[in-house]
XYZ file of C-alpha atoms in Angstrom:
690
model
C 42.973 -67.069 -139.996
C 41.448 -67.084 -136.419
C 43.191 -68.144 -133.490
C 42.252 -69.041 -129.906
C 42.598 -65.420 -128.821
C 40.262 -64.002 -131.568
C 37.246 -62.165 -130.141
C 34.181 -64.328 -129.996
C 36.211 -67.251 -128.246
C 35.635 -66.829 -124.464
C 35.266 -63.192 -125.027
C 39.129 -62.822 -125.183
C 41.310 -61.223 -127.921
C 44.890 -60.523 -128.568
C 46.851 -59.047 -125.939
C 47.026 -55.729 -127.485
C 43.674 -55.594 -129.228
C 42.644 -52.311 -127.441
C 44.295 -50.140 -129.930
C 42.413 -46.878 -129.604
C 42.581 -43.274 -129.499
C 41.213 -42.925 -125.779
C 43.010 -41.766 -122.783
C 44.653 -44.636 -120.792
C 42.480 -44.189 -117.791
C 39.168 -44.279 -119.855
C 37.261 -47.420 -119.681
C 37.145 -49.321 -122.957
C 33.939 -51.371 -121.916
C 31.037 -50.938 -119.837
C 30.926 -52.661 -116.386
C 29.458 -55.978 -115.976
C 26.221 -54.668 -114.451
C 25.971 -52.286 -117.406
C 26.322 -55.108 -119.845
C 23.979 -57.235 -117.825
C 21.237 -54.619 -118.624
C 22.004 -53.988 -122.407
C 24.145 -51.270 -122.726
C 25.936 -51.627 -126.007
C 29.679 -52.399 -125.463
C 32.319 -51.115 -127.489
C 33.962 -54.458 -127.745
C 30.669 -55.547 -129.686
C 31.954 -56.868 -133.062
C 30.599 -57.960 -136.410
C 31.381 -61.607 -137.274
C 32.315 -62.798 -140.699
C 30.295 -66.006 -141.512
C 31.495 -66.040 -145.281
C 34.298 -67.893 -146.604
C 36.907 -65.554 -147.971
C 38.344 -67.006 -151.162
C 41.759 -65.614 -150.647
C 45.129 -67.253 -151.543
C 45.877 -68.517 -148.258
C 42.340 -70.016 -148.078
C 42.777 -71.789 -151.515
C 46.279 -72.915 -150.407
C 45.013 -74.408 -147.205
C 42.121 -76.232 -149.117
C 44.475 -77.611 -151.575
C 46.717 -79.180 -148.851
C 43.714 -81.193 -147.259
C 43.098 -84.586 -148.673
C 40.018 -86.704 -148.603
C 40.651 -88.092 -145.050
C 40.946 -84.577 -143.540
C 37.632 -83.931 -145.108
C 36.133 -86.942 -143.663
C 37.412 -86.559 -140.163
C 36.094 -82.779 -140.434
C 32.524 -83.899 -141.138
C 32.673 -86.705 -138.681
C 33.601 -84.141 -136.004
C 30.780 -81.997 -136.851
C 28.248 -84.786 -136.298
C 30.134 -85.859 -133.204
C 29.849 -82.253 -131.826
C 25.914 -82.257 -132.768
C 25.773 -85.533 -130.736
C 27.524 -84.059 -127.654
C 25.639 -80.729 -127.961
C 22.249 -82.928 -127.651
C 23.624 -85.077 -124.825
C 24.886 -81.925 -122.830
C 21.864 -79.979 -123.221
C 19.418 -82.678 -122.308
C 21.402 -83.352 -119.092
C 21.453 -79.774 -118.386
C 17.693 -79.494 -118.858
C 17.102 -82.545 -116.699
C 19.352 -81.163 -114.059
C 17.525 -77.999 -113.896
C 13.872 -79.499 -113.905
C 14.929 -81.995 -111.143
C 16.450 -79.239 -108.942
C 13.339 -77.050 -109.373
C 11.018 -79.787 -108.780
C 12.836 -80.998 -105.562
C 13.450 -77.369 -104.255
C 9.869 -76.526 -104.896
C 8.544 -79.932 -103.342
C 10.780 -79.418 -100.026
C 9.532 -75.697 -100.031
C 5.749 -76.647 -100.216
C 6.218 -79.752 -97.677
C 7.748 -77.410 -95.202
C 5.055 -74.614 -95.566
C 2.203 -77.163 -95.202
C 3.858 -78.819 -92.374
C 4.211 -75.357 -90.325
C 0.692 -74.374 -91.378
C -0.707 -77.115 -89.332
C 0.298 -75.208 -86.285
C 0.321 -71.517 -87.438
C -0.676 -70.002 -90.826
C 1.708 -66.991 -89.917
C 4.723 -69.048 -89.385
C 3.875 -71.041 -92.513
C 3.833 -67.508 -94.478
C 7.273 -66.965 -92.863
C 8.750 -70.180 -94.000
C 7.398 -69.716 -97.433
C 8.800 -66.345 -97.650
C 12.261 -67.375 -96.394
C 12.309 -70.531 -98.749
C 11.582 -68.131 -101.841
C 13.903 -65.423 -100.613
C 16.949 -67.853 -100.265
C 16.326 -69.323 -103.529
C 16.070 -66.011 -105.275
C 18.869 -64.493 -103.421
C 21.130 -67.376 -104.630
C 20.275 -66.579 -108.160
C 20.768 -62.783 -108.272
C 23.859 -63.239 -106.216
C 25.278 -65.672 -108.866
C 24.376 -63.344 -111.658
C 25.521 -59.986 -110.295
C 28.796 -61.435 -108.746
C 29.698 -64.307 -110.983
C 27.964 -63.965 -114.439
C 26.504 -60.850 -115.438
C 25.621 -62.093 -118.916
C 23.394 -64.687 -117.564
C 20.670 -62.190 -116.578
C 17.394 -62.380 -118.575
C 16.531 -64.959 -121.260
C 19.635 -64.677 -123.567
C 17.649 -65.211 -126.698
C 18.085 -61.509 -127.860
C 21.828 -61.895 -127.549
C 21.947 -65.267 -129.199
C 19.790 -64.017 -131.984
C 22.154 -61.187 -132.614
C 25.074 -63.396 -132.477
C 23.585 -65.813 -134.857
C 23.113 -62.818 -137.209
C 26.659 -61.672 -137.075
C 26.842 -59.529 -133.986
C 29.233 -60.932 -131.127
C 28.392 -59.502 -127.742
C 31.257 -60.072 -125.126
C 30.387 -62.492 -122.390
C 27.360 -64.181 -123.595
C 28.955 -67.605 -124.602
C 31.475 -68.084 -121.851
C 31.701 -70.941 -119.547
C 30.909 -68.986 -116.440
C 27.669 -67.739 -118.208
C 26.763 -71.326 -118.820
C 27.119 -72.184 -115.099
C 25.464 -68.921 -113.993
C 22.423 -69.732 -116.400
C 21.955 -73.101 -115.002
C 22.267 -72.393 -111.258
C 20.434 -68.915 -111.538
C 17.498 -70.652 -113.342
C 17.325 -73.099 -110.514
C 17.022 -70.362 -108.022
C 14.677 -67.836 -109.669
C 12.199 -70.703 -110.958
C 12.341 -72.547 -107.669
C 11.864 -69.311 -105.748
C 8.393 -68.883 -107.223
C 9.014 -65.659 -109.400
C 6.842 -64.951 -112.515
C 9.260 -66.285 -114.885
C 10.302 -69.411 -116.762
C 13.260 -71.457 -117.353
C 12.516 -72.175 -121.131
C 14.053 -69.134 -122.541
C 17.412 -69.592 -120.421
C 17.453 -73.133 -121.518
C 18.094 -71.890 -125.086
C 20.838 -69.743 -124.020
C 22.182 -72.826 -122.028
C 22.215 -74.930 -125.075
C 24.102 -72.127 -127.033
C 26.740 -71.811 -124.361
C 27.273 -75.650 -124.267
C 27.797 -75.601 -128.155
C 30.115 -72.788 -127.926
C 32.084 -74.195 -125.153
C 32.322 -77.476 -126.970
C 33.523 -75.921 -130.235
C 36.327 -74.064 -128.255
C 37.497 -77.210 -126.580
C 36.449 -76.285 -123.197
C 37.612 -73.312 -121.089
C 41.093 -72.125 -120.902
C 40.306 -69.861 -117.838
C 39.167 -72.718 -115.729
C 41.889 -75.195 -116.861
C 39.350 -77.328 -118.695
C 40.433 -77.358 -122.292
C 40.991 -80.287 -124.800
C 43.083 -79.299 -127.882
C 41.587 -82.159 -129.925
C 38.228 -80.500 -129.710
C 39.564 -77.126 -130.938
C 38.843 -77.716 -134.712
C 36.141 -75.176 -135.188
C 38.153 -71.737 -134.777
C 36.174 -69.814 -137.569
C 32.888 -67.847 -136.963
C 30.990 -70.026 -139.613
C 31.504 -73.283 -137.695
C 30.877 -71.631 -134.464
C 27.643 -70.260 -135.757
C 26.606 -73.743 -137.006
C 27.254 -75.182 -133.567
C 25.404 -72.403 -131.520
C 22.452 -72.743 -134.028
C 22.297 -76.547 -133.032
C 22.646 -75.558 -129.442
C 19.472 -73.061 -129.792
C 17.372 -75.908 -131.402
C 18.594 -78.320 -128.475
C 17.531 -75.832 -125.752
C 14.117 -75.442 -127.106
C 13.682 -79.304 -127.628
C 14.831 -79.763 -124.156
C 12.580 -77.089 -122.587
C 9.281 -78.309 -124.358
C 10.199 -81.858 -125.264
C 9.530 -80.668 -128.712
C 12.484 -81.729 -131.276
C 10.699 -80.555 -134.367
C 9.686 -77.196 -132.784
C 13.187 -76.688 -131.723
C 14.133 -77.026 -135.293
C 11.512 -74.573 -136.482
C 12.212 -72.131 -133.593
C 15.842 -71.920 -134.743
C 15.005 -71.489 -138.383
C 12.079 -68.908 -137.716
C 13.166 -67.010 -134.733
C 16.891 -66.648 -134.138
C 18.950 -67.068 -137.486
C 18.517 -65.500 -140.837
C 20.797 -67.936 -142.648
C 20.244 -71.442 -143.313
C 21.436 -74.449 -145.464
C 20.485 -78.033 -145.927
C 23.484 -79.473 -144.211
C 22.704 -77.472 -141.088
C 19.243 -78.614 -141.085
C 20.158 -82.143 -140.803
C 22.681 -81.556 -138.011
C 19.971 -79.353 -136.101
C 17.458 -82.056 -136.660
C 19.755 -84.778 -135.380
C 20.755 -82.690 -132.308
C 17.134 -82.189 -131.475
C 16.431 -85.925 -131.867
C 19.354 -86.670 -129.376
C 17.998 -84.308 -126.737
C 14.356 -85.743 -126.943
C 16.007 -89.357 -126.506
C 18.167 -88.079 -123.466
C 15.103 -86.382 -121.878
C 12.833 -89.416 -122.291
C 15.584 -91.792 -120.924
C 16.290 -89.578 -117.982
C 12.540 -89.183 -117.050
C 12.171 -93.009 -117.260
C 15.028 -93.484 -114.901
C 12.983 -91.198 -112.380
C 9.673 -93.135 -112.677
C 10.428 -95.209 -109.545
C 11.028 -92.408 -107.325
C 14.603 -92.185 -107.618
C 14.530 -88.317 -108.010
C 12.514 -87.339 -105.129
C 9.570 -84.755 -105.942
C 10.638 -84.887 -109.574
C 8.226 -87.755 -110.415
C 5.199 -85.810 -109.366
C 6.033 -83.067 -111.885
C 8.749 -83.253 -114.388
C 9.207 -81.871 -117.809
C 6.495 -79.890 -119.596
C 4.268 -82.200 -121.338
C 0.467 -81.509 -121.071
C -1.408 -84.271 -122.458
C -5.042 -83.248 -123.389
C -5.588 -85.884 -125.873
C -8.760 -86.975 -124.005
C -10.301 -83.534 -123.976
C -12.447 -82.071 -126.729
C -12.137 -84.061 -130.069
C -14.528 -81.739 -132.174
C -15.928 -78.361 -132.219
C -19.014 -76.561 -133.812
C -19.047 -73.897 -136.359
C -20.404 -71.545 -133.620
C -17.334 -71.975 -131.479
C -14.966 -70.328 -134.096
C -16.104 -66.868 -133.036
C -15.021 -67.112 -129.156
C -11.940 -68.998 -130.827
C -11.326 -65.982 -132.891
C -12.085 -63.548 -129.877
C -9.222 -65.380 -127.963
C -6.917 -64.582 -130.780
C -7.813 -60.699 -130.642
C -7.526 -61.092 -126.895
C -4.126 -62.506 -127.228
C -2.827 -60.040 -129.648
C -4.058 -57.138 -127.364
C -2.750 -58.506 -124.135
C 0.545 -59.503 -125.988
C 0.978 -56.197 -127.311
C 0.314 -54.405 -123.869
C 2.809 -56.919 -122.231
C 5.578 -55.881 -124.739
C 5.084 -52.339 -124.286
C 4.807 -52.300 -120.474
C 8.009 -54.378 -120.127
C 9.643 -51.807 -122.497
C 8.575 -48.948 -120.500
C 9.593 -50.596 -117.004
C 12.908 -52.047 -118.349
C 13.876 -48.730 -119.775
C 13.227 -47.001 -116.613
C 15.092 -49.865 -114.530
C 18.083 -49.746 -116.850
C 18.487 -45.831 -116.870
C 17.431 -45.072 -113.426
C 17.288 -47.955 -110.868
C 20.176 -50.094 -111.763
C 22.688 -47.406 -112.200
C 22.960 -47.525 -108.493
C 25.021 -50.902 -108.671
C 24.646 -54.519 -107.695
C 23.300 -53.900 -104.096
C 20.272 -52.168 -105.523
C 19.746 -54.978 -108.001
C 19.788 -57.604 -105.308
C 17.438 -55.668 -103.126
C 15.169 -54.993 -106.074
C 14.831 -58.880 -106.767
C 14.199 -59.692 -103.086
C 11.466 -57.183 -102.872
C 9.772 -58.471 -106.026
C 9.960 -62.140 -104.553
C 8.701 -60.664 -101.219
C 5.740 -59.255 -103.053
C 5.274 -62.320 -105.084
C 5.366 -64.882 -101.964
C 2.851 -62.489 -100.096
C 0.436 -62.314 -102.894
C 0.645 -66.035 -103.662
C 0.008 -66.994 -100.245
C -2.478 -64.343 -99.008
C -4.951 -64.331 -102.165
C -5.814 -67.952 -101.805
C -6.592 -67.416 -97.997
C -9.477 -64.819 -99.378
C -10.910 -67.379 -101.567
C -13.934 -69.612 -100.605
C -13.172 -73.383 -100.706
C -15.153 -75.621 -103.111
C -16.474 -79.056 -102.397
C -14.632 -81.856 -104.154
C -16.191 -83.403 -107.171
C -18.707 -86.332 -106.696
C -16.558 -89.437 -106.706
C -19.308 -91.471 -108.413
C -19.144 -89.179 -111.189
C -15.445 -88.544 -111.430
C -13.865 -91.757 -110.079
C -10.545 -91.003 -111.480
C -10.200 -87.578 -109.341
C -8.447 -87.485 -106.045
C -9.805 -84.736 -103.961
C -8.172 -83.298 -101.974
C -4.604 -84.488 -102.701
C -2.582 -85.602 -99.893
C -0.085 -83.124 -98.611
C 2.905 -84.939 -99.957
C 1.463 -84.608 -103.648
C 0.897 -81.561 -105.628
C -1.467 -81.051 -108.593
C -5.269 -80.368 -108.837
C -7.496 -79.873 -105.830
C -5.118 -78.772 -103.143
C -6.659 -78.367 -99.709
C -5.417 -74.831 -98.399
C -7.144 -72.893 -95.670
C -10.167 -75.040 -95.709
C -12.367 -75.883 -92.728
C -13.625 -79.269 -94.300
C -11.422 -82.050 -95.404
C -13.422 -82.814 -98.453
C -12.977 -79.285 -99.835
C -10.259 -77.663 -102.063
C -8.930 -74.151 -102.879
C -9.013 -73.571 -106.626
C -6.703 -70.590 -106.421
C -4.183 -72.638 -104.273
C -4.062 -75.207 -107.154
C -2.390 -72.506 -109.200
C -0.139 -70.907 -106.605
C 0.978 -73.849 -104.585
C 2.433 -75.837 -107.434
C 5.373 -75.572 -109.828
C 4.622 -73.740 -113.002
C 4.545 -77.027 -114.860
C 1.798 -78.395 -112.597
C -0.030 -75.267 -112.463
C -0.302 -75.313 -116.375
C -1.242 -78.830 -116.467
C -4.000 -78.045 -114.138
C -5.210 -75.150 -116.113
C -5.061 -77.376 -119.261
C -6.724 -80.170 -117.364
C -9.741 -81.701 -119.265
C -12.828 -83.382 -118.053
C -12.718 -80.959 -114.947
C -15.633 -78.643 -115.446
C -16.327 -76.074 -113.002
C -12.965 -76.671 -111.182
C -12.206 -72.984 -111.139
C -14.376 -70.093 -110.304
C -14.466 -66.968 -112.463
C -13.448 -64.826 -109.636
C -10.321 -66.978 -108.826
C -9.225 -66.862 -112.532
C -9.607 -63.219 -112.833
C -7.585 -62.660 -109.692
C -4.733 -64.842 -110.918
C -4.887 -63.115 -114.271
C -4.458 -59.673 -112.951
C -1.859 -60.710 -110.424
C 0.219 -62.837 -112.364
C 0.224 -60.468 -115.441
C 1.340 -57.612 -113.275
C 4.206 -59.718 -111.617
C 5.412 -61.141 -114.881
C 5.767 -57.541 -116.208
C 7.403 -56.381 -113.144
C 9.778 -59.279 -112.859
C 11.045 -59.172 -116.188
C 14.266 -57.096 -116.532
C 15.479 -58.041 -113.139
C 19.033 -59.328 -112.555
C 18.081 -63.075 -112.625
C 17.816 -65.613 -115.628
C 14.153 -65.216 -116.814
C 12.122 -66.698 -119.685
C 8.735 -65.520 -120.924
C 7.466 -68.646 -122.711
C 5.806 -70.248 -119.270
C 4.404 -66.912 -117.972
C 2.835 -66.365 -121.208
C 1.331 -69.790 -121.363
C -0.024 -69.299 -117.764
C -1.530 -65.887 -118.488
C -3.026 -67.147 -121.762
C -4.524 -70.250 -120.366
C -6.151 -68.289 -117.668
C -8.196 -66.077 -119.823
C -8.689 -69.029 -122.164
C -10.158 -71.073 -119.543
C -12.376 -67.986 -118.561
C -13.684 -67.814 -122.142
C -14.181 -71.659 -121.988
C -16.439 -71.278 -119.128
C -18.531 -68.697 -120.882
C -18.917 -71.125 -123.836
C -19.652 -74.057 -121.740
C -22.492 -71.982 -119.915
C -23.780 -70.610 -122.994
C -23.829 -74.047 -125.070
C -24.668 -76.251 -122.211
C -23.082 -79.046 -124.253
C -21.024 -81.670 -122.668
C -18.657 -81.832 -125.611
C -17.161 -78.282 -124.938
C -14.226 -78.527 -122.679
C -12.792 -75.624 -120.696
C -9.021 -77.291 -121.088
C -9.153 -76.724 -124.867
C -9.808 -72.986 -124.641
C -6.869 -72.734 -121.945
C -4.591 -74.329 -124.646
C -5.902 -71.955 -127.364
C -5.599 -69.015 -125.056
C -1.897 -69.842 -124.261
C -1.221 -70.029 -127.825
C -2.900 -66.719 -128.629
C -0.896 -64.824 -125.917
C 2.320 -66.321 -127.061
C 1.357 -65.553 -130.608
C 0.578 -62.052 -129.565
C 3.547 -61.444 -127.653
C 6.388 -63.256 -129.432
C 4.843 -63.117 -132.864
C 5.971 -66.593 -133.747
C 3.602 -68.622 -135.914
C 4.996 -71.966 -137.509
C 7.383 -73.069 -134.640
C 4.953 -71.930 -131.797
C 2.171 -73.843 -133.791
C 4.316 -77.087 -133.700
C 5.537 -76.691 -130.028
C 1.813 -76.526 -128.724
C 0.886 -79.535 -130.692
C 3.927 -81.657 -129.522
C 3.540 -80.677 -125.927
C -0.241 -81.326 -125.864
C -0.103 -84.441 -127.926
C -3.438 -83.535 -129.710
C -3.135 -83.039 -133.447
C -6.904 -82.439 -134.003
C -6.479 -79.148 -132.461
C -3.861 -78.047 -135.081
C -6.487 -76.000 -137.279
C -7.559 -74.122 -134.135
C -4.160 -73.372 -132.950
C -3.260 -72.053 -136.321
C -6.442 -69.749 -136.360
C -5.722 -68.031 -132.972
C -1.975 -67.555 -133.840
C -2.622 -65.825 -136.937
C -5.188 -63.527 -135.379
C -3.132 -62.819 -132.541
C -0.108 -62.065 -134.628
C -1.981 -59.900 -136.918
C -3.476 -57.672 -133.909
C -0.282 -57.470 -132.203
C 1.775 -56.417 -135.353
C -0.703 -53.392 -135.219
C 0.755 -52.013 -132.083
C 4.427 -52.982 -131.808
C 6.981 -55.471 -132.705
C 7.493 -58.963 -131.255
C 8.788 -59.574 -127.765
C 12.313 -60.509 -128.800
C 12.505 -57.669 -131.573
C 11.891 -55.249 -128.888
C 14.387 -56.651 -126.350
C 17.219 -56.477 -129.189
C 16.230 -52.764 -129.576
C 16.132 -52.176 -125.744
C 19.648 -53.974 -125.335
C 21.000 -51.662 -128.279
C 22.283 -54.777 -130.132
C 23.011 -53.526 -133.871
C 20.852 -56.090 -135.543
C 19.764 -55.331 -139.112
C 15.989 -56.185 -139.867
C 14.983 -58.638 -142.540
C 13.591 -55.697 -144.600
C 14.934 -52.258 -144.817
C 12.882 -49.136 -143.757
C 10.830 -47.555 -146.436
C 12.808 -44.226 -146.384
C 16.197 -46.555 -146.919
C 15.098 -47.584 -150.277
C 16.097 -44.274 -151.907
C 19.583 -44.094 -150.357
C 22.777 -45.084 -151.269
C 25.801 -46.229 -149.343
C 27.542 -42.682 -149.767
C 24.499 -41.195 -147.926
C 25.266 -43.101 -144.954
C 28.870 -42.080 -144.621
C 28.592 -38.570 -145.976
C 29.569 -36.958 -142.595
C 32.359 -39.181 -141.910
C 35.480 -40.182 -143.661
C 35.907 -43.725 -144.747
C 39.015 -45.523 -143.214
C 40.257 -47.928 -145.794
C 43.587 -49.785 -146.599
C 45.340 -50.379 -149.740
C 45.961 -53.819 -150.964
C 49.528 -53.578 -149.672
C 49.879 -51.493 -146.571
C 52.594 -50.651 -144.168
C 52.524 -52.316 -140.660
C 52.981 -48.540 -139.173
C 49.990 -47.544 -141.080
C 47.890 -50.521 -139.870
C 48.888 -49.770 -136.325
C 48.133 -46.172 -136.531
C 44.605 -46.824 -137.857
C 43.967 -49.341 -135.157
C 44.980 -46.942 -132.618
C 42.984 -44.037 -133.843
C 39.675 -45.784 -134.715
C 37.285 -48.378 -133.086
C 36.023 -49.726 -136.378
C 35.745 -53.616 -136.789
C 35.971 -53.679 -140.386
C 37.883 -51.976 -143.192
C 37.560 -51.834 -146.808
C 40.369 -52.876 -148.889
C 41.027 -50.891 -152.042
C 43.005 -51.400 -155.167
C 43.483 -49.540 -158.440
C 42.624 -50.869 -161.851
C 44.925 -50.634 -165.048
C 42.804 -47.508 -165.798
C 43.716 -46.067 -162.347
C 40.157 -46.388 -161.046
C 39.996 -47.438 -157.405
C 37.854 -50.406 -156.677
C 36.742 -52.067 -153.448
C 38.267 -55.725 -153.676
C 37.313 -57.026 -150.190
C 36.795 -56.249 -146.527
C 39.154 -57.213 -143.656
C 38.299 -57.426 -140.019
C 40.114 -55.748 -137.122
C 40.468 -59.265 -135.586
C 41.961 -60.587 -138.728
C 44.637 -57.627 -138.646
C 45.394 -58.204 -134.963
C 46.028 -62.088 -135.721
C 48.329 -61.112 -138.651
C 50.289 -58.596 -136.537
C 50.473 -61.068 -133.685
C 51.736 -63.888 -135.772
C 54.041 -61.329 -137.459
C 53.283 -62.967 -141.004
C 52.121 -61.649 -144.240
C 49.806 -63.912 -146.389
C 49.717 -62.190 -149.562
C 52.544 -60.100 -150.734
C 52.758 -60.524 -154.550
C 51.855 -57.780 -156.878
C 49.106 -59.994 -158.556
C 46.032 -61.376 -156.802
C 45.903 -65.037 -157.342
C 49.465 -65.299 -158.571
C 51.302 -67.275 -156.009
C 54.579 -67.956 -158.031
C 57.711 -66.838 -156.403
C 56.088 -66.027 -153.091
C 58.657 -65.328 -150.496
C 57.435 -65.178 -146.803
C 58.290 -61.997 -145.029
C 58.206 -61.205 -141.223
C 58.524 -58.135 -139.319
C 59.308 -57.448 -135.778
C 56.999 -55.386 -133.441
C 58.215 -54.151 -130.050
C 55.535 -53.207 -127.336
C 56.107 -50.848 -124.410
C 54.350 -48.578 -121.894
C 54.904 -44.965 -121.900
C 52.981 -43.202 -119.216
C 50.438 -46.315 -119.227
C 49.971 -45.701 -122.951
C 50.877 -48.032 -125.746
C 53.626 -47.476 -128.144
C 54.583 -49.668 -130.940
C 58.240 -49.656 -132.591
C 58.203 -51.505 -135.995
C 61.388 -52.769 -137.512
C 61.585 -53.251 -141.427
C 60.353 -56.384 -143.195
C 62.930 -59.171 -143.753
C 62.979 -62.593 -145.447
C 62.395 -65.588 -143.383
């Protein structure tokens, strides 16, 4: 019964959906900047994912033959293929743009630094500021729903809560372009969370047949007009986003199953798995095309994949204690990170961002300025270290040429055979910085002082940056924070054991897993993602250990990161388990102070219009009387369904007996709309046969 103007499709609705009892000049929705910051919108609607076994539904199914069913299934798999291809190409475009913008930025900075370090700082700040400004301008002026990671909103959508604007075509464009600017501008955030939102937007736009607003709509694609099918497509898009972000197809499937959706079935599992596999193929093909230098600086960085298969392949029993300590540290720091982001984001939403878009832009530029100054100035205060002995480490190139970026960056060093260990983290893209922290067979590459400096600085910047008006993810910042203190613990273990078999990079990986587990509280999907991106199955038991400990410790203080963000954004998402006090409550206890608005099975048009105008409910119970006169609830009808029925001027079920379709007569009615002092009035003429 859903048409193209239903809520949840491009955020639109019937032309007279705003039937309420508010004055004409009162705003029905929050402004775009308030929606961007998580204020609950009155247009937020619960979606119906269940099949309504109505007379109209049964008639429609009876008219469909085997060829219609075959084409319907084929189109679903075709959409899964298109979602995988589109998400893979979008991820490739974001990565290639970030790598090239970052490469040009670093090349220009190092070129100017040969003449003046101050001018090099100015160029570095200007490049970062320009990229960050492009991101915040796109979000504030064009796509407000593109701010943040988008995962809390997608999680709410997949669980039946439709937030206006989150799956629009302009949100997709804003997410892609905004992620390039914010990540390329060096902010302490990642692009992996926004890629999940990007995949969901691609799935939704394809399911709608494109965008009517931008005259890019294909009617042959508009087969999935109901919430149930659209939910399945968006689920495929979420899994595709994770698969594209981490090159982890199995991890993407498990992420969609564990984190974002509470409803699953075997048919959907196969399509999600197929979509993730398509993404992996597209990403691998794109990376192979760029191996010959066709993509500029992309070949030196590329997608996240940190192969540490050549690192520590065994561990002793005594190492389990420091590894368990990593899990406890991750749980504590993850819980602290969640709590700090809640406090700062709440203050930012209630105080700072109420000043408008100009304040949002200034805030992001100030954060960019602070980040640039710290990332440029702190390495200048660090003492350079001599390069490793080439006889002992023949595969190490130290220092790297200025045109390449990776380990052993020569920054503010007086000797050409020295490198700045802190600069190897700052003057790289985030993917390369993590690859440096995870690097194996590089003992004593980082000093304890440099790692502690980076840990404190980056943790503070990650807390400060999250919640600003730019697309931002927390996967990569969490990995960098965890890898830093993990490498610190690894240095302590190496110094204490004095064994060559212990590798610092292994502890950096376990530290990253512990922080993500302590912050996001994911276990199965995160474990598989970490194994897939590191290509080291032998570390699976250790990753499981630190994830279980970090989650247990973090749960003692607060909820997971995304659960807290759902609450912060006022999304009415039901938890998987009810609170303890709710176990003794009945439905009547929840509505004891409010009158239930209901409809009879046969209701007048004037009554329906009056109820729609006087309430803002999105669902109404339908009540009928038994032969004994006892009233019973026979179903629930959504506001959106009523609006479609009124706009189509038709009645699907008018007979006296449910399920009896004999002698049905199609009735129609006429509704006239007008404006009286800018208000809505409705004139209903009587029913007549058609």
